[in-house]
mmCIF file of C-alpha atoms in Angstrom:
data_model
loop_
_atom_site.group_PDB
_atom_site.id
_atom_site.type_symbol
_atom_site.label_atom_id
_atom_site.label_comp_id
_atom_site.label_asym_id
_atom_site.label_seq_id
_atom_site.Cartn_x
_atom_site.Cartn_y
_atom_site.Cartn_z
ATOM 1 C CA UNK A 1 -9.356 10.381 -8.025
ATOM 2 C CA UNK A 2 -7.115 7.580 -9.253
ATOM 3 C CA UNK A 3 -8.243 5.410 -12.176
ATOM 4 C CA UNK A 4 -6.513 2.789 -14.280
ATOM 5 C CA UNK A 5 -6.089 5.112 -17.243
ATOM 6 C CA UNK A 6 -4.411 7.678 -15.001
ATOM 7 C CA UNK A 7 -2.219 5.050 -13.390
ATOM 8 C CA UNK A 8 -1.217 3.812 -16.847
ATOM 9 C CA UNK A 9 -0.325 7.366 -17.835
ATOM 10 C CA UNK A 10 1.838 7.784 -14.742
ATOM 11 C CA UNK A 11 3.647 4.500 -15.384
ATOM 12 C CA UNK A 12 4.202 5.392 -19.028
ATOM 13 C CA UNK A 13 5.566 8.783 -18.029
ATOM 14 C CA UNK A 14 7.803 7.255 -15.347
ATOM 15 C CA UNK A 15 9.252 4.928 -17.947
ATOM 16 C CA UNK A 16 9.929 7.835 -20.267
ATOM 17 C CA UNK A 17 11.646 9.779 -17.508
ATOM 18 C CA UNK A 18 13.821 6.984 -16.116
ATOM 19 C CA UNK A 19 14.400 4.783 -19.134
ATOM 20 C CA UNK A 20 13.209 1.781 -17.107
ATOM 21 C CA UNK A 21 10.147 -0.318 -17.802
ATOM 22 C CA UNK A 22 9.582 -2.124 -14.494
ATOM 23 C CA UNK A 23 8.318 -0.393 -11.360
ATOM 24 C CA UNK A 24 7.009 -1.351 -7.958
ATOM 25 C CA UNK A 25 3.712 0.306 -7.107
ATOM 26 C CA UNK A 26 2.901 0.806 -3.424
ATOM 27 C CA UNK A 27 0.423 2.877 -1.445
ATOM 28 C CA UNK A 28 -3.251 3.616 -1.972
ATOM 29 C CA UNK A 29 -3.194 3.318 -5.764
ATOM 30 C CA UNK A 30 -2.582 -0.440 -5.468
ATOM 31 C CA UNK A 31 -6.322 -0.797 -4.898
ATOM 32 C CA UNK A 32 -6.989 0.252 -8.509
ATOM 33 C CA UNK A 33 -5.195 -2.836 -9.808
ATOM 34 C CA UNK A 34 -5.999 -5.403 -7.132
ATOM 35 C CA UNK A 35 -9.682 -4.806 -6.348
ATOM 36 C CA UNK A 36 -13.095 -4.208 -7.876
ATOM 37 C CA UNK A 37 -16.176 -2.439 -6.498
ATOM 38 C CA UNK A 38 -13.957 0.005 -4.675
ATOM 39 C CA UNK A 39 -15.514 2.617 -2.366
ATOM 40 C CA UNK A 40 -15.046 6.085 -3.811
ATOM 41 C CA UNK A 41 -13.230 7.427 -0.765
ATOM 42 C CA UNK A 42 -10.471 4.847 -1.226
ATOM 43 C CA UNK A 43 -9.736 6.253 -4.682
ATOM 44 C CA UNK A 44 -9.407 9.848 -3.552
ATOM 45 C CA UNK A 45 -5.707 10.118 -4.218
ATOM 46 C CA UNK A 46 -3.929 11.952 -7.002
ATOM 47 C CA UNK A 47 -0.618 10.186 -6.659
ATOM 48 C CA UNK A 48 0.918 6.827 -7.436
ATOM 49 C CA UNK A 49 3.890 5.795 -5.282
ATOM 50 C CA UNK A 50 6.479 4.061 -7.443
ATOM 51 C CA UNK A 51 10.125 3.077 -7.497
ATOM 52 C CA UNK A 52 12.449 1.183 -9.820
ATOM 53 C CA UNK A 53 13.441 -2.149 -8.234
ATOM 54 C CA UNK A 54 16.851 -3.772 -8.499
ATOM 55 C CA UNK A 55 18.573 -0.619 -9.701
ATOM 56 C CA UNK A 56 21.867 0.560 -8.247
ATOM 57 C CA UNK A 57 20.533 4.111 -8.109
ATOM 58 C CA UNK A 58 16.942 3.682 -6.871
ATOM 59 C CA UNK A 59 16.960 6.917 -4.883
ATOM 60 C CA UNK A 60 18.361 8.921 -7.795
ATOM 61 C CA UNK A 61 15.697 7.506 -10.112
ATOM 62 C CA UNK A 62 12.984 8.328 -7.584
ATOM 63 C CA UNK A 63 14.314 11.882 -7.366
ATOM 64 C CA UNK A 64 14.166 12.019 -11.159
ATOM 65 C CA UNK A 65 10.533 10.905 -11.065
ATOM 66 C CA UNK A 66 9.694 13.554 -8.477
ATOM 67 C CA UNK A 67 11.409 16.310 -10.427
ATOM 68 C CA UNK A 68 9.723 15.510 -13.722
ATOM 69 C CA UNK A 69 6.289 14.088 -12.967
ATOM 70 C CA UNK A 70 5.978 14.594 -9.207
ATOM 71 C CA UNK A 71 3.903 16.916 -7.078
ATOM 72 C CA UNK A 72 4.102 20.492 -8.342
ATOM 73 C CA UNK A 73 5.645 19.459 -11.655
ATOM 74 C CA UNK A 74 4.390 20.586 -15.057
ATOM 75 C CA UNK A 75 2.933 17.073 -15.437
ATOM 76 C CA UNK A 76 0.961 17.481 -12.201
ATOM 77 C CA UNK A 77 -0.216 20.942 -13.122
ATOM 78 C CA UNK A 78 -1.403 19.781 -16.531
ATOM 79 C CA UNK A 79 -3.138 16.538 -15.588
ATOM 80 C CA UNK A 80 -4.015 16.921 -11.925
ATOM 81 C CA UNK A 81 -2.318 13.690 -10.837
ATOM 82 C CA UNK A 82 1.310 12.737 -10.374
ATOM 83 C CA UNK A 83 3.922 10.163 -9.391
ATOM 84 C CA UNK A 84 5.649 10.066 -6.034
ATOM 85 C CA UNK A 85 9.111 8.566 -6.374
ATOM 86 C CA UNK A 86 9.635 6.537 -3.210
ATOM 87 C CA UNK A 87 12.181 4.087 -1.825
ATOM 88 C CA UNK A 88 11.772 0.379 -1.062
ATOM 89 C CA UNK A 89 11.561 1.211 2.638
ATOM 90 C CA UNK A 90 8.745 3.726 2.282
ATOM 91 C CA UNK A 91 6.008 1.114 2.530
ATOM 92 C CA UNK A 92 6.773 -1.233 5.439
ATOM 93 C CA UNK A 93 5.226 -4.514 4.330
ATOM 94 C CA UNK A 94 5.805 -8.172 5.281
ATOM 95 C CA UNK A 95 9.189 -9.415 4.160
ATOM 96 C CA UNK A 96 7.566 -11.955 1.818
ATOM 97 C CA UNK A 97 5.229 -9.457 0.124
ATOM 98 C CA UNK A 98 6.761 -10.161 -3.291
ATOM 99 C CA UNK A 99 5.460 -13.740 -3.132
ATOM 100 C CA UNK A 100 1.901 -12.385 -3.321
ATOM 101 C CA UNK A 101 2.539 -9.554 -5.778
ATOM 102 C CA UNK A 102 1.024 -9.450 -9.242
ATOM 103 C CA UNK A 103 2.523 -8.083 -12.437
ATOM 104 C CA UNK A 104 0.348 -5.445 -14.037
ATOM 105 C CA UNK A 105 0.660 -4.417 -17.667
ATOM 106 C CA UNK A 106 -1.990 -1.851 -18.488
ATOM 107 C CA UNK A 107 -3.369 -1.221 -21.943
ATOM 108 C CA UNK A 108 -2.353 2.411 -21.577
ATOM 109 C CA UNK A 109 1.300 1.685 -20.805
ATOM 110 C CA UNK A 110 2.491 -0.929 -23.331
ATOM 111 C CA UNK A 111 5.865 -2.419 -22.517
ATOM 112 C CA UNK A 112 5.746 -1.201 -18.921
ATOM 113 C CA UNK A 113 5.232 -3.556 -15.969
ATOM 114 C CA UNK A 114 4.164 -2.647 -12.453
ATOM 115 C CA UNK A 115 4.832 -5.073 -9.612
ATOM 116 C CA UNK A 116 1.760 -4.652 -7.416
ATOM 117 C CA UNK A 117 1.681 -5.964 -3.825
ATOM 118 C CA UNK A 118 -1.325 -7.689 -2.309
ATOM 119 C CA UNK A 119 -3.762 -5.149 -0.895
ATOM 120 C CA UNK A 120 -3.526 -6.648 2.600
ATOM 121 C CA UNK A 121 0.247 -6.164 2.591
ATOM 122 C CA UNK A 122 -0.339 -2.527 1.664
ATOM 123 C CA UNK A 123 -2.945 -2.283 4.424
ATOM 124 C CA UNK A 124 -0.365 -3.546 6.928
ATOM 125 C CA UNK A 125 2.009 -0.819 5.745
ATOM 126 C CA UNK A 126 -0.762 1.641 6.485
ATOM 127 C CA UNK A 127 -1.132 0.167 9.970
ATOM 128 C CA UNK A 128 2.562 0.932 10.417
ATOM 129 C CA UNK A 129 2.144 4.522 9.177
ATOM 130 C CA UNK A 130 -1.122 4.897 11.166
ATOM 131 C CA UNK A 131 -1.941 8.398 9.975
ATOM 132 C CA UNK A 132 -5.568 9.474 10.042
ATOM 133 C CA UNK A 133 -5.859 9.019 6.268
ATOM 134 C CA UNK A 134 -4.360 5.527 6.555
ATOM 135 C CA UNK A 135 -6.857 4.531 9.223
ATOM 136 C CA UNK A 136 -9.740 5.828 7.101
ATOM 137 C CA UNK A 137 -8.482 3.903 4.063
ATOM 138 C CA UNK A 138 -8.213 0.632 5.991
ATOM 139 C CA UNK A 139 -11.618 1.077 7.614
ATOM 140 C CA UNK A 140 -13.254 1.623 4.224
ATOM 141 C CA UNK A 141 -11.551 -1.476 2.821
ATOM 142 C CA UNK A 142 -12.594 -3.658 5.747
ATOM 143 C CA UNK A 143 -16.195 -2.434 5.598
ATOM 144 C CA UNK A 144 -16.299 -3.113 1.863
ATOM 145 C CA UNK A 145 -14.879 -6.613 2.336
ATOM 146 C CA UNK A 146 -11.827 -5.862 0.214
ATOM 147 C CA UNK A 147 -9.450 -7.328 2.761
ATOM 148 C CA UNK A 148 -9.433 -9.223 6.031
ATOM 149 C CA UNK A 149 -8.029 -8.202 9.389
ATOM 150 C CA UNK A 150 -7.490 -11.888 10.205
ATOM 151 C CA UNK A 151 -5.322 -12.415 7.138
ATOM 152 C CA UNK A 152 -3.419 -9.260 7.978
ATOM 153 C CA UNK A 153 -2.841 -10.547 11.519
ATOM 154 C CA UNK A 154 -1.446 -13.811 10.146
ATOM 155 C CA UNK A 155 1.337 -11.833 8.442
ATOM 156 C CA UNK A 156 2.456 -9.804 11.446
ATOM 157 C CA UNK A 157 5.208 -12.309 12.233
ATOM 158 C CA UNK A 158 6.772 -11.465 8.864
ATOM 159 C CA UNK A 159 6.869 -7.709 9.387
ATOM 160 C CA UNK A 160 10.391 -6.221 9.331
ATOM 161 C CA UNK A 161 12.114 -4.548 12.266
ATOM 162 C CA UNK A 162 10.951 -1.146 11.045
ATOM 163 C CA UNK A 163 7.390 -2.107 12.005
ATOM 164 C CA UNK A 164 5.962 -1.527 15.490
ATOM 165 C CA UNK A 165 6.001 -4.265 18.092
ATOM 166 C CA UNK A 166 3.635 -7.129 17.123
ATOM 167 C CA UNK A 167 1.501 -6.514 20.200
ATOM 168 C CA UNK A 168 0.971 -2.911 19.126
ATOM 169 C CA UNK A 169 -0.011 -3.969 15.608
ATOM 170 C CA UNK A 170 -2.517 -6.479 16.977
ATOM 171 C CA UNK A 171 -3.897 -3.727 19.203
ATOM 172 C CA UNK A 172 -4.384 -1.541 16.132
ATOM 173 C CA UNK A 173 -6.137 -4.347 14.256
ATOM 174 C CA UNK A 174 -8.469 -4.864 17.202
ATOM 175 C CA UNK A 175 -9.250 -1.163 17.219
ATOM 176 C CA UNK A 176 -10.087 -1.337 13.498
ATOM 177 C CA UNK A 177 -12.374 -4.328 14.101
ATOM 178 C CA UNK A 178 -14.119 -2.592 16.998
ATOM 179 C CA UNK A 179 -14.568 0.588 14.964
ATOM 180 C CA UNK A 180 -16.087 -1.436 12.101
ATOM 181 C CA UNK A 181 -18.248 -3.383 14.545
ATOM 182 C CA UNK A 182 -17.005 -6.756 13.319
ATOM 183 C CA UNK A 183 -15.697 -9.856 15.057
ATOM 184 C CA UNK A 184 -11.949 -10.338 15.031
ATOM 185 C CA UNK A 185 -10.430 -13.751 15.651
ATOM 186 C CA UNK A 186 -6.797 -13.408 16.595
ATOM 187 C CA UNK A 187 -4.433 -16.127 15.342
ATOM 188 C CA UNK A 188 -2.258 -17.980 17.834
ATOM 189 C CA UNK A 189 -0.360 -15.257 19.691
ATOM 190 C CA UNK A 190 2.625 -17.516 20.171
ATOM 191 C CA UNK A 191 3.011 -17.779 16.390
ATOM 192 C CA UNK A 192 3.637 -14.050 16.321
ATOM 193 C CA UNK A 193 6.149 -13.986 19.134
ATOM 194 C CA UNK A 194 3.684 -12.709 21.711
ATOM 195 C CA UNK A 195 3.847 -14.357 25.076
ATOM 196 C CA UNK A 196 0.717 -16.065 26.413
ATOM 197 C CA UNK A 197 0.431 -13.456 29.163
ATOM 198 C CA UNK A 198 0.642 -10.492 26.803
ATOM 199 C CA UNK A 199 -2.247 -8.091 27.390
ATOM 200 C CA UNK A 200 -3.636 -6.536 24.244
ATOM 201 C CA UNK A 201 -6.441 -4.029 24.555
ATOM 202 C CA UNK A 202 -8.184 -2.085 21.788
ATOM 203 C CA UNK A 203 -6.684 1.297 21.097
ATOM 204 C CA UNK A 204 -8.625 4.248 22.486
#
């Protein structure tokens, strides 16, 4: 289970490994920083996905993180949690996600800053990935009122080319709403590049 003290430890260790003090945090662990009253199942991760932004050797630094404090490392074996060195393209979020990001400086990682995206941008990245664990994470967040499917839908027009077609993403959001048993008001389809005759049905 991820907690702030564990996240701080990971960030502190990542700084020691890479020599950098600013990281971008993506993935499920974002919820630890951005939300309160979090359902327990949303915290059931042992990893924090991080990368060093604006470095000429981002991939090399991420490999360094994996080798030293990643899954299967001595760090992981000792503490039971670990860092996953990722790339900027790992989490497919809206192109303006940085405008909504917060800077996090935990008490357990002095001098280290994590750039933390908005939880709804992370949720959209999970819609893109659409694995079973991603669907479960989003459903828990929607049911707990931690984020809004409507606000997520309003950002679909800013998703990069790596994301699915907007109509498919809307279909997935409608499936999430139906599964949660909540109403879902779709923003103007034309604003998202969907033609007025586009047929969007809930996913099976």
